[in-house]
mmCIF file of C-alpha atoms in Angstrom:
data_model
loop_
_atom_site.group_PDB
_atom_site.id
_atom_site.type_symbol
_atom_site.label_atom_id
_atom_site.label_comp_id
_atom_site.label_asym_id
_atom_site.label_seq_id
_atom_site.Cartn_x
_atom_site.Cartn_y
_atom_site.Cartn_z
ATOM 1 C CA MET A 1 -27.599 9.319 4.136
ATOM 2 C CA LYS A 2 -28.910 9.694 7.671
ATOM 3 C CA THR A 3 -27.634 12.691 9.591
ATOM 4 C CA ILE A 4 -26.619 13.278 13.171
ATOM 5 C CA ASP A 5 -29.848 15.209 13.758
ATOM 6 C CA GLU A 6 -31.793 12.005 13.080
ATOM 7 C CA LEU A 7 -29.545 10.155 15.513
ATOM 8 C CA LEU A 8 -30.079 12.795 18.191
ATOM 9 C CA ALA A 9 -33.837 12.598 17.655
ATOM 10 C CA GLU A 10 -33.655 8.845 18.277
ATOM 11 C CA GLY A 11 -31.717 9.463 21.493
ATOM 12 C CA VAL A 12 -28.065 8.805 22.323
ATOM 13 C CA ALA A 13 -27.929 9.015 26.119
ATOM 14 C CA GLY A 14 -25.772 6.182 27.423
ATOM 15 C CA LYS A 15 -24.812 4.985 23.935
ATOM 16 C CA ARG A 16 -21.195 4.637 22.844
ATOM 17 C CA VAL A 17 -20.906 6.757 19.693
ATOM 18 C CA PHE A 18 -17.806 6.246 17.542
ATOM 19 C CA VAL A 19 -16.953 9.501 15.740
ATOM 20 C CA ARG A 20 -14.514 9.073 12.860
ATOM 21 C CA ALA A 21 -12.990 12.542 12.839
ATOM 22 C CA ASP A 22 -10.075 14.045 10.941
ATOM 23 C CA LEU A 23 -7.594 15.225 13.571
ATOM 24 C CA ASN A 24 -4.700 15.070 11.115
ATOM 25 C CA VAL A 25 -3.267 18.383 12.256
ATOM 26 C CA PRO A 26 0.219 19.744 11.463
ATOM 27 C CA LEU A 27 2.651 19.391 14.368
ATOM 28 C CA ASP A 28 5.923 21.054 15.275
ATOM 29 C CA GLY A 29 7.113 18.411 17.720
ATOM 30 C CA THR A 30 4.094 18.177 20.021
ATOM 31 C CA THR A 31 2.825 21.688 19.229
ATOM 32 C CA ILE A 32 -0.197 21.963 16.928
ATOM 33 C CA THR A 33 0.455 24.705 14.373
ATOM 34 C CA ASP A 34 -3.079 24.755 12.896
ATOM 35 C CA ASP A 35 -6.056 23.365 14.851
ATOM 36 C CA GLY A 36 -8.622 23.984 12.085
ATOM 37 C CA ARG A 37 -9.509 20.315 11.656
ATOM 38 C CA ILE A 38 -10.107 19.863 15.385
ATOM 39 C CA ARG A 39 -12.387 22.885 15.490
ATOM 40 C CA ALA A 40 -14.240 21.563 12.434
ATOM 41 C CA VAL A 41 -15.427 18.411 14.234
ATOM 42 C CA LEU A 42 -16.214 20.258 17.475
ATOM 43 C CA PRO A 43 -19.945 20.847 16.738
ATOM 44 C CA THR A 44 -20.548 17.116 16.253
ATOM 45 C CA VAL A 45 -18.604 16.022 19.322
ATOM 46 C CA ALA A 46 -20.065 18.736 21.551
ATOM 47 C CA LYS A 47 -23.660 18.045 20.487
ATOM 48 C CA LEU A 48 -23.317 14.303 21.117
ATOM 49 C CA ALA A 49 -21.738 14.873 24.523
ATOM 50 C CA GLU A 50 -24.466 17.371 25.489
ATOM 51 C CA ALA A 51 -27.060 14.736 24.577
ATOM 52 C CA GLY A 52 -25.464 12.227 26.955
ATOM 53 C CA ALA A 53 -23.546 10.052 24.497
ATOM 54 C CA ARG A 54 -20.288 8.375 25.468
ATOM 55 C CA VAL A 55 -18.223 9.735 22.612
ATOM 56 C CA VAL A 56 -15.264 7.795 21.205
ATOM 57 C CA VAL A 57 -13.279 9.969 18.780
ATOM 58 C CA ALA A 58 -10.900 8.292 16.348
ATOM 59 C CA SER A 59 -8.604 9.587 13.605
ATOM 60 C CA HIS A 60 -5.355 9.108 11.768
ATOM 61 C CA LEU A 61 -2.415 11.488 11.876
ATOM 62 C CA GLY A 62 0.363 11.489 9.314
ATOM 63 C CA ARG A 63 1.669 8.313 7.723
ATOM 64 C CA PRO A 64 3.146 6.000 10.323
ATOM 65 C CA LYS A 65 4.153 2.560 9.053
ATOM 66 C CA GLY A 66 1.351 0.548 10.643
ATOM 67 C CA ALA A 67 3.045 0.569 14.051
ATOM 68 C CA PRO A 68 3.170 2.956 17.046
ATOM 69 C CA ASP A 69 5.381 5.991 16.493
ATOM 70 C CA PRO A 70 5.480 8.759 19.133
ATOM 71 C CA ALA A 71 6.000 11.391 16.427
ATOM 72 C CA PHE A 72 2.468 10.678 15.157
ATOM 73 C CA SER A 73 0.630 10.352 18.460
ATOM 74 C CA LEU A 74 -2.828 11.906 18.723
ATOM 75 C CA ALA A 75 -2.157 12.954 22.327
ATOM 76 C CA PRO A 76 -1.684 16.656 21.415
ATOM 77 C CA ALA A 77 -4.913 16.611 19.390
ATOM 78 C CA ALA A 78 -6.797 15.006 22.284
ATOM 79 C CA ALA A 79 -5.511 17.688 24.649
ATOM 80 C CA ARG A 80 -6.545 20.456 22.252
ATOM 81 C CA LEU A 81 -9.999 18.912 21.791
ATOM 82 C CA GLY A 82 -10.421 19.004 25.556
ATOM 83 C CA GLU A 83 -9.428 22.667 25.662
ATOM 84 C CA LEU A 84 -11.957 23.537 22.958
ATOM 85 C CA LEU A 85 -14.716 21.512 24.640
ATOM 86 C CA GLY A 86 -13.889 22.944 28.036
ATOM 87 C CA ALA A 87 -13.940 19.434 29.483
ATOM 88 C CA ASP A 88 -11.548 16.602 30.231
ATOM 89 C CA VAL A 89 -10.970 14.246 27.313
ATOM 90 C CA ALA A 90 -9.681 10.764 28.117
ATOM 91 C CA PHE A 91 -6.921 9.367 25.917
ATOM 92 C CA ALA A 92 -6.305 5.724 25.069
ATOM 93 C CA THR A 93 -2.723 4.840 24.245
ATOM 94 C CA ASP A 94 -3.710 2.186 21.705
ATOM 95 C CA THR A 95 -6.449 1.679 19.107
ATOM 96 C CA VAL A 96 -8.282 -1.540 20.049
ATOM 97 C CA GLY A 97 -6.146 -2.934 22.866
ATOM 98 C CA GLU A 98 -6.399 -2.934 26.633
ATOM 99 C CA SER A 99 -6.093 0.840 26.982
ATOM 100 C CA ALA A 100 -8.817 1.555 24.408
ATOM 101 C CA ARG A 101 -11.211 -0.953 25.937
ATOM 102 C CA ALA A 102 -10.628 0.322 29.473
ATOM 103 C CA THR A 103 -10.857 3.976 28.454
ATOM 104 C CA VAL A 104 -14.157 3.476 26.652
ATOM 105 C CA ALA A 105 -15.536 1.328 29.457
ATOM 106 C CA GLY A 106 -14.699 4.119 31.903
ATOM 107 C CA LEU A 107 -16.716 6.781 30.105
ATOM 108 C CA ALA A 108 -19.796 8.180 31.788
ATOM 109 C CA ASP A 109 -22.696 9.715 29.883
ATOM 110 C CA GLY A 110 -21.586 12.968 28.222
ATOM 111 C CA GLN A 111 -17.869 12.189 28.408
ATOM 112 C CA VAL A 112 -15.411 12.074 25.493
ATOM 113 C CA ALA A 113 -12.382 9.906 24.771
ATOM 114 C CA VAL A 114 -9.847 9.880 21.931
ATOM 115 C CA ILE A 115 -8.165 6.632 20.940
ATOM 116 C CA GLU A 116 -4.642 6.544 19.547
ATOM 117 C CA ASN A 117 -3.760 7.010 15.867
ATOM 118 C CA LEU A 118 -5.693 4.451 13.814
ATOM 119 C CA ARG A 119 -2.780 4.042 11.424
ATOM 120 C CA PHE A 120 -0.699 2.538 14.234
ATOM 121 C CA ASN A 121 -2.619 -0.620 13.292
ATOM 122 C CA PRO A 122 -1.800 -2.040 9.809
ATOM 123 C CA GLY A 123 -5.426 -3.132 9.387
ATOM 124 C CA GLU A 124 -6.569 0.479 9.028
ATOM 125 C CA THR A 125 -4.954 1.053 5.636
ATOM 126 C CA SER A 126 -4.586 -2.542 4.414
ATOM 127 C CA LYS A 127 -5.569 -3.284 0.829
ATOM 128 C CA ASP A 128 -6.606 -6.776 1.965
ATOM 129 C CA ASP A 129 -10.348 -6.775 2.670
ATOM 130 C CA ALA A 130 -10.068 -9.471 5.340
ATOM 131 C CA GLU A 131 -7.323 -7.687 7.289
ATOM 132 C CA ARG A 132 -9.187 -4.384 7.096
ATOM 133 C CA GLY A 133 -12.422 -6.093 8.099
ATOM 134 C CA ALA A 134 -10.802 -7.776 11.101
ATOM 135 C CA PHE A 135 -9.628 -4.391 12.388
ATOM 136 C CA ALA A 136 -13.091 -2.918 11.767
ATOM 137 C CA ASP A 137 -14.605 -5.782 13.802
ATOM 138 C CA ARG A 138 -12.423 -4.851 16.776
ATOM 139 C CA LEU A 139 -13.254 -1.155 16.433
ATOM 140 C CA ALA A 140 -16.954 -2.032 16.319
ATOM 141 C CA GLU A 141 -16.630 -3.644 19.762
ATOM 142 C CA LEU A 142 -15.959 -0.164 21.168
ATOM 143 C CA ALA A 143 -19.228 1.371 20.005
ATOM 144 C CA ASP A 144 -22.973 1.104 19.495
ATOM 145 C CA VAL A 145 -23.292 3.742 16.765
ATOM 146 C CA TYR A 146 -21.009 5.192 14.067
ATOM 147 C CA VAL A 147 -20.860 8.862 13.044
ATOM 148 C CA GLY A 148 -18.699 9.718 10.035
ATOM 149 C CA ASP A 149 -17.318 13.241 10.295
ATOM 150 C CA GLY A 150 -13.762 12.974 8.962
ATOM 151 C CA PHE A 151 -14.282 14.529 5.547
ATOM 152 C CA GLY A 152 -10.549 14.723 4.895
ATOM 153 C CA ALA A 153 -10.425 10.908 4.844
ATOM 154 C CA VAL A 154 -13.616 9.960 2.977
ATOM 155 C CA HIS A 155 -11.706 9.340 -0.248
ATOM 156 C CA ARG A 156 -9.764 6.527 1.467
ATOM 157 C CA LYS A 157 -10.974 2.921 1.543
ATOM 158 C CA HIS A 158 -9.768 2.438 5.104
ATOM 159 C CA ALA A 159 -11.206 0.295 7.886
ATOM 160 C CA SER A 160 -12.541 3.136 10.029
ATOM 161 C CA VAL A 161 -13.891 5.009 7.007
ATOM 162 C CA PHE A 162 -15.327 2.278 4.772
ATOM 163 C CA ASP A 163 -15.644 -1.022 6.655
ATOM 164 C CA LEU A 164 -16.741 0.097 10.128
ATOM 165 C CA PRO A 165 -19.977 1.861 9.061
ATOM 166 C CA ALA A 166 -21.216 -1.451 7.638
ATOM 167 C CA ARG A 167 -20.960 -2.977 11.113
ATOM 168 C CA LEU A 168 -22.889 -0.324 13.054
ATOM 169 C CA PRO A 169 -25.895 1.971 12.611
ATOM 170 C CA HIS A 170 -24.299 4.908 10.779
ATOM 171 C CA TYR A 171 -24.895 8.624 10.380
ATOM 172 C CA ALA A 172 -23.177 11.637 8.833
ATOM 173 C CA GLY A 173 -21.861 14.284 11.224
ATOM 174 C CA TYR A 174 -22.336 18.014 10.798
ATOM 175 C CA LEU A 175 -19.013 18.540 9.032
ATOM 176 C CA ILE A 176 -19.585 15.911 6.349
ATOM 177 C CA ALA A 177 -23.142 17.127 5.768
ATOM 178 C CA THR A 178 -21.835 20.679 5.323
ATOM 179 C CA GLU A 179 -18.950 19.655 3.048
ATOM 180 C CA VAL A 180 -21.192 17.616 0.755
ATOM 181 C CA GLY A 181 -23.765 20.403 0.595
ATOM 182 C CA VAL A 182 -21.086 22.917 -0.399
ATOM 183 C CA LEU A 183 -19.519 20.678 -3.028
ATOM 184 C CA LYS A 184 -22.902 20.096 -4.617
ATOM 185 C CA LYS A 185 -22.988 23.853 -5.257
ATOM 186 C CA LEU A 186 -19.827 23.365 -7.338
ATOM 187 C CA THR A 187 -21.228 20.494 -9.394
ATOM 188 C CA THR A 188 -24.961 21.100 -9.843
ATOM 189 C CA ASP A 189 -26.759 24.366 -10.665
ATOM 190 C CA VAL A 190 -23.496 26.316 -10.449
ATOM 191 C CA GLN A 191 -23.834 30.103 -10.396
ATOM 192 C CA ARG A 192 -21.765 31.612 -13.223
ATOM 193 C CA PRO A 193 -19.210 32.846 -14.048
ATOM 194 C CA TYR A 194 -17.505 29.863 -12.387
ATOM 195 C CA ALA A 195 -13.780 30.413 -11.798
ATOM 196 C CA VAL A 196 -11.342 27.807 -10.513
ATOM 197 C CA VAL A 197 -7.904 28.573 -9.064
ATOM 198 C CA LEU A 198 -5.499 25.634 -8.983
ATOM 199 C CA GLY A 199 -2.035 25.717 -7.442
ATOM 200 C CA GLY A 200 0.262 23.442 -5.532
ATOM 201 C CA ALA A 201 3.365 21.605 -6.581
ATOM 202 C CA LYS A 202 2.426 18.995 -9.158
ATOM 203 C CA VAL A 203 0.262 18.973 -12.277
ATOM 204 C CA SER A 204 -0.109 15.212 -11.864
ATOM 205 C CA ASP A 205 -2.054 15.751 -8.616
ATOM 206 C CA LYS A 206 -4.647 17.829 -10.464
ATOM 207 C CA LEU A 207 -5.029 16.013 -13.805
ATOM 208 C CA GLY A 208 -8.368 14.437 -12.976
ATOM 209 C CA VAL A 209 -9.945 17.595 -11.656
ATOM 210 C CA ILE A 210 -8.677 19.695 -14.592
ATOM 211 C CA ASP A 211 -10.157 17.163 -16.996
ATOM 212 C CA HIS A 212 -13.500 17.302 -15.189
ATOM 213 C CA LEU A 213 -13.552 21.101 -14.861
ATOM 214 C CA LEU A 214 -12.940 21.630 -18.557
ATOM 215 C CA GLU A 215 -16.561 20.569 -18.966
ATOM 216 C CA ARG A 216 -17.850 22.873 -16.222
ATOM 217 C CA ALA A 217 -15.717 25.914 -15.411
ATOM 218 C CA ASP A 218 -15.690 29.210 -17.289
ATOM 219 C CA ARG A 219 -12.081 30.030 -16.427
ATOM 220 C CA ILE A 220 -9.204 28.216 -14.783
ATOM 221 C CA LEU A 221 -6.323 30.109 -13.158
ATOM 222 C CA ILE A 222 -3.078 28.200 -12.666
ATOM 223 C CA GLY A 223 -0.359 28.985 -10.123
ATOM 224 C CA GLY A 224 2.129 27.325 -7.813
ATOM 225 C CA GLY A 225 4.756 24.833 -8.900
ATOM 226 C CA MET A 226 2.401 23.285 -11.431
ATOM 227 C CA ALA A 227 2.347 26.535 -13.417
ATOM 228 C CA TYR A 228 5.857 25.909 -14.733
ATOM 229 C CA THR A 229 4.814 22.733 -16.524
ATOM 230 C CA PHE A 230 2.087 24.787 -18.227
ATOM 231 C CA LEU A 231 4.586 27.496 -19.166
ATOM 232 C CA LYS A 232 6.981 24.875 -20.537
ATOM 233 C CA ALA A 233 4.107 23.347 -22.521
ATOM 234 C CA GLN A 234 3.699 26.749 -24.182
ATOM 235 C CA GLY A 235 7.343 26.685 -25.200
ATOM 236 C CA HIS A 236 8.809 28.915 -22.480
ATOM 237 C CA GLU A 237 11.983 28.225 -20.528
ATOM 238 C CA VAL A 238 11.422 27.752 -16.809
ATOM 239 C CA GLY A 239 14.994 27.663 -15.439
ATOM 240 C CA SER A 240 15.333 25.383 -12.412
ATOM 241 C CA SER A 241 11.639 25.677 -11.511
ATOM 242 C CA LEU A 242 9.632 22.611 -10.576
ATOM 243 C CA LEU A 243 8.789 20.793 -13.800
ATOM 244 C CA GLN A 244 7.025 17.554 -14.691
ATOM 245 C CA GLU A 245 8.326 16.887 -18.200
ATOM 246 C CA ASP A 246 6.209 13.752 -18.568
ATOM 247 C CA GLN A 247 3.018 15.789 -18.090
ATOM 248 C CA ILE A 248 3.697 18.272 -20.903
ATOM 249 C CA PRO A 249 1.712 16.335 -23.558
ATOM 250 C CA ALA A 250 -1.310 16.127 -21.214
ATOM 251 C CA VAL A 251 -1.071 19.833 -20.414
ATOM 252 C CA GLN A 252 -0.846 20.731 -24.104
ATOM 253 C CA GLU A 253 -3.978 18.669 -24.709
ATOM 254 C CA TYR A 254 -5.804 20.479 -21.889
ATOM 255 C CA LEU A 255 -4.829 23.859 -23.329
ATOM 256 C CA ARG A 256 -6.096 22.750 -26.748
ATOM 257 C CA ARG A 257 -9.383 21.469 -25.321
ATOM 258 C CA ALA A 258 -9.873 24.618 -23.266
ATOM 259 C CA GLU A 259 -9.548 26.789 -26.372
ATOM 260 C CA GLU A 260 -11.931 24.512 -28.246
ATOM 261 C CA LYS A 261 -14.551 24.684 -25.479
ATOM 262 C CA GLY A 262 -14.158 28.381 -24.759
ATOM 263 C CA VAL A 263 -12.768 27.822 -21.255
ATOM 264 C CA GLU A 264 -10.313 30.580 -20.378
ATOM 265 C CA PHE A 265 -6.965 29.275 -19.103
ATOM 266 C CA VAL A 266 -5.071 31.979 -17.201
ATOM 267 C CA LEU A 267 -1.334 31.518 -16.580
ATOM 268 C CA PRO A 268 1.191 33.757 -14.804
ATOM 269 C CA VAL A 269 2.549 36.692 -16.785
ATOM 270 C CA ASP A 270 5.359 37.356 -14.296
ATOM 271 C CA VAL A 271 6.910 35.286 -11.513
ATOM 272 C CA VAL A 272 9.082 35.800 -8.450
ATOM 273 C CA VAL A 273 12.315 33.825 -8.716
ATOM 274 C CA ALA A 274 15.327 33.031 -6.531
ATOM 275 C CA PRO A 275 18.558 31.058 -7.002
ATOM 276 C CA ALA A 276 17.382 28.228 -4.730
ATOM 277 C CA PHE A 277 14.464 26.983 -2.674
ATOM 278 C CA PRO A 278 14.167 29.101 0.495
ATOM 279 C CA ASP A 279 14.955 27.959 4.031
ATOM 280 C CA LEU A 280 11.527 27.590 5.624
ATOM 281 C CA LYS A 281 12.886 27.134 9.141
ATOM 282 C CA THR A 282 15.020 30.250 9.452
ATOM 283 C CA LYS A 283 13.018 32.312 6.922
ATOM 284 C CA ALA A 284 16.364 33.784 5.841
ATOM 285 C CA PRO A 285 16.130 36.311 2.962
ATOM 286 C CA ALA A 286 15.985 34.450 -0.349
ATOM 287 C CA HIS A 287 17.089 37.329 -2.633
ATOM 288 C CA PRO A 288 14.014 37.235 -4.871
ATOM 289 C CA THR A 289 13.615 39.072 -8.154
ATOM 290 C CA THR A 290 10.641 39.399 -10.475
ATOM 291 C CA VAL A 291 10.864 38.398 -14.135
ATOM 292 C CA ALA A 292 8.462 37.908 -17.016
ATOM 293 C CA ALA A 293 6.957 34.414 -17.053
ATOM 294 C CA ASP A 294 8.463 33.788 -20.492
ATOM 295 C CA ALA A 295 11.938 34.970 -19.452
ATOM 296 C CA ILE A 296 12.963 32.915 -16.410
ATOM 297 C CA PRO A 297 16.790 32.752 -16.266
ATOM 298 C CA ALA A 298 18.409 29.330 -16.409
ATOM 299 C CA ALA A 299 19.837 29.546 -12.883
ATOM 300 C CA GLN A 300 16.634 30.818 -11.246
ATOM 301 C CA MET A 301 13.675 28.990 -9.731
ATOM 302 C CA GLY A 302 10.106 30.278 -9.926
ATOM 303 C CA LEU A 303 8.605 30.384 -6.418
ATOM 304 C CA ASP A 304 5.578 32.696 -6.578
ATOM 305 C CA ASN A 305 3.316 34.698 -8.849
ATOM 306 C CA GLY A 306 4.555 38.195 -9.632
ATOM 307 C CA PRO A 307 2.708 41.491 -8.981
ATOM 308 C CA GLU A 308 1.264 41.775 -12.497
ATOM 309 C CA THR A 309 -0.052 38.226 -12.259
ATOM 310 C CA ASN A 310 -1.602 39.047 -8.901
ATOM 311 C CA LYS A 311 -3.459 41.988 -10.461
ATOM 312 C CA LEU A 312 -4.521 39.848 -13.416
ATOM 313 C CA TYR A 313 -5.854 37.054 -11.214
ATOM 314 C CA ALA A 314 -7.731 39.497 -8.988
ATOM 315 C CA SER A 315 -9.426 40.931 -12.076
ATOM 316 C CA LYS A 316 -10.399 37.451 -13.266
ATOM 317 C CA LEU A 317 -12.013 36.693 -9.901
ATOM 318 C CA ALA A 318 -13.735 40.046 -9.389
ATOM 319 C CA ASP A 319 -16.820 39.256 -11.475
ATOM 320 C CA ALA A 320 -17.089 35.544 -10.649
ATOM 321 C CA ALA A 321 -20.243 34.220 -9.003
ATOM 322 C CA THR A 322 -18.621 30.957 -7.870
ATOM 323 C CA VAL A 323 -14.953 30.293 -7.098
ATOM 324 C CA PHE A 324 -13.182 27.084 -6.084
ATOM 325 C CA TRP A 325 -9.566 27.436 -4.951
ATOM 326 C CA ASN A 326 -7.209 24.528 -4.271
ATOM 327 C CA GLY A 327 -3.466 24.942 -3.876
ATOM 328 C CA PRO A 328 -1.211 27.889 -2.971
ATOM 329 C CA MET A 329 0.291 30.147 -5.618
ATOM 330 C CA GLY A 330 3.809 29.934 -4.210
ATOM 331 C CA VAL A 331 5.936 28.964 -1.232
ATOM 332 C CA PHE A 332 3.643 30.941 1.087
ATOM 333 C CA GLU A 333 5.430 29.672 4.210
ATOM 334 C CA HIS A 334 8.284 32.078 3.382
ATOM 335 C CA PRO A 335 7.517 35.833 3.468
ATOM 336 C CA ASP A 336 9.384 36.458 0.205
ATOM 337 C CA PHE A 337 6.989 34.176 -1.685
ATOM 338 C CA ALA A 338 3.625 34.642 0.041
ATOM 339 C CA ASP A 339 2.218 37.537 -2.000
ATOM 340 C CA GLY A 340 0.651 35.409 -4.748
ATOM 341 C CA THR A 341 -1.298 33.256 -2.301
ATOM 342 C CA ARG A 342 -2.226 36.324 -0.251
ATOM 343 C CA ALA A 343 -3.480 38.081 -3.394
ATOM 344 C CA VAL A 344 -5.810 35.212 -4.320
ATOM 345 C CA ALA A 345 -7.166 35.038 -0.771
ATOM 346 C CA GLN A 346 -7.738 38.797 -0.734
ATOM 347 C CA ALA A 347 -9.458 38.653 -4.118
ATOM 348 C CA LEU A 348 -11.899 36.074 -2.752
ATOM 349 C CA VAL A 349 -12.528 38.183 0.336
ATOM 350 C CA ASP A 350 -13.246 41.196 -1.887
ATOM 351 C CA SER A 351 -15.428 39.268 -4.332
ATOM 352 C CA PRO A 352 -19.192 38.779 -3.876
ATOM 353 C CA ALA A 353 -18.726 35.238 -5.233
ATOM 354 C CA PHE A 354 -19.582 32.100 -3.293
ATOM 355 C CA SER A 355 -16.013 30.996 -2.580
ATOM 356 C CA VAL A 356 -14.781 27.567 -1.525
ATOM 357 C CA VAL A 357 -11.227 27.105 -0.289
ATOM 358 C CA GLY A 358 -10.491 23.473 -1.059
ATOM 359 C CA GLY A 359 -8.665 22.257 2.005
ATOM 360 C CA GLY A 360 -5.055 21.186 2.472
ATOM 361 C CA ASP A 361 -2.372 23.842 2.044
ATOM 362 C CA SER A 362 -4.891 26.405 0.796
ATOM 363 C CA ALA A 363 -6.860 26.243 4.037
ATOM 364 C CA ALA A 364 -3.660 26.382 6.073
ATOM 365 C CA ALA A 365 -2.459 29.385 4.064
ATOM 366 C CA VAL A 366 -5.656 31.331 4.724
ATOM 367 C CA ARG A 367 -5.175 30.909 8.458
ATOM 368 C CA ILE A 368 -1.390 31.388 8.498
ATOM 369 C CA LEU A 369 -1.671 34.590 6.460
ATOM 370 C CA GLY A 370 -4.156 35.974 8.957
ATOM 371 C CA PHE A 371 -7.419 36.010 7.015
ATOM 372 C CA ASP A 372 -10.783 35.791 8.756
ATOM 373 C CA GLU A 373 -12.199 32.374 7.862
ATOM 374 C CA ASN A 374 -15.724 33.807 7.953
ATOM 375 C CA ALA A 375 -14.852 36.036 4.981
ATOM 376 C CA PHE A 376 -14.975 32.975 2.691
ATOM 377 C CA GLY A 377 -18.032 30.997 1.682
ATOM 378 C CA HIS A 378 -16.524 27.758 2.956
ATOM 379 C CA ILE A 379 -13.097 26.447 3.932
ATOM 380 C CA SER A 380 -12.944 22.716 3.336
ATOM 381 C CA THR A 381 -11.141 20.321 5.646
ATOM 382 C CA GLY A 382 -10.289 17.873 2.875
ATOM 383 C CA GLY A 383 -8.105 18.829 -0.070
ATOM 384 C CA GLY A 384 -7.841 15.399 -1.669
ATOM 385 C CA ALA A 385 -11.444 14.526 -0.865
ATOM 386 C CA SER A 386 -12.696 17.797 -2.360
ATOM 387 C CA LEU A 387 -10.729 17.239 -5.566
ATOM 388 C CA GLU A 388 -11.945 13.663 -5.993
ATOM 389 C CA TYR A 389 -15.540 14.747 -5.393
ATOM 390 C CA LEU A 390 -15.167 17.387 -8.106
ATOM 391 C CA GLU A 391 -13.703 14.733 -10.413
ATOM 392 C CA GLY A 392 -16.976 12.850 -10.061
ATOM 393 C CA LYS A 393 -15.398 9.905 -8.258
ATOM 394 C CA THR A 394 -17.265 7.741 -5.761
ATOM 395 C CA LEU A 395 -15.753 8.424 -2.345
ATOM 396 C CA PRO A 396 -15.667 5.244 -0.204
ATOM 397 C CA GLY A 397 -16.400 7.062 3.055
ATOM 398 C CA LEU A 398 -19.494 8.766 1.637
ATOM 399 C CA ALA A 399 -20.726 5.608 -0.079
ATOM 400 C CA ALA A 400 -20.444 3.779 3.250
ATOM 401 C CA LEU A 401 -22.778 6.297 4.904
ATOM 402 C CA GLU A 402 -25.480 5.851 2.291
ATOM 403 C CA ASP A 403 -28.352 3.525 3.153
#
């Protein structure tokens, strides 16, 4: 795929450059609680603006129902982008309507605009090729060149990700080029031992990547809500913990295959439990206790890895040469259940391994828990995209950037 450096060498002064970014930031009302994804696209936007391009930034945010919804407006993200750039950023209140056309037409060389949430138009996410294509046609009218830099969306066959690049000269931005380069280090010529840490709520979200990693990883550490389905598959009671009963046969098969292939599966040996899921707004004390992983009481819910598990996992990561981590080890948003996630992050900081934090909640946890992002090899902006890449799937947004 062609890169932004090739585009810059060709010259962009006076050209309208459409940058498909990922500004899908978490909001508390209109307050951005984690601006990592905005900062990730900053190098691409800043470089284009410095070179005299008229930059049109577009993104989705959340899952509106194909119609305008103030709760999902990109206005806060546009304001934050302007703060980070140190320049005014114009904001269009629609995607391809009168405001978008006027805003783009009003740009001077080196100026930046953000158009409203792409998912306010049903054509963005439509499964109908014609409807998606019609929306892409209207987006194409706003630009002369396309730069794909929204890695968190490249696994989606959406109009701005898949269809629009076919209508304009297209290039990969700095973020996508970096993400793909990093993920190649996890799939080709991997430095070993190769350890993978998987957490998060549901086993079903990770089935494909577990299947793929059984052929590649040396050890797989399991935490988070998905751990309880693994523990149940081993015959242990898990109380009221999150459980996907229908996934137990698949998990048992993975455990069997892992033993057959010599891949080490590491499960919690103790867990932190509480009578109910904690209140994440008030952060009220949740009355946690620690129990053995094979002795969870019937009325208790597992919500984090215990201290012995944290030591075990740190030891399993200490000698790794490559580590991929996707998914928190517990309900890290509550202080009573953050230690497991903190322990994994600290183990990666302490390890000489090339470490990749695979986006989503893991990336948010690293920042929320106060870790220096530069202490990790790479923090991805796309959890789902990273997982699908590691599964060996063709990602529509990357395929669209290929020539």
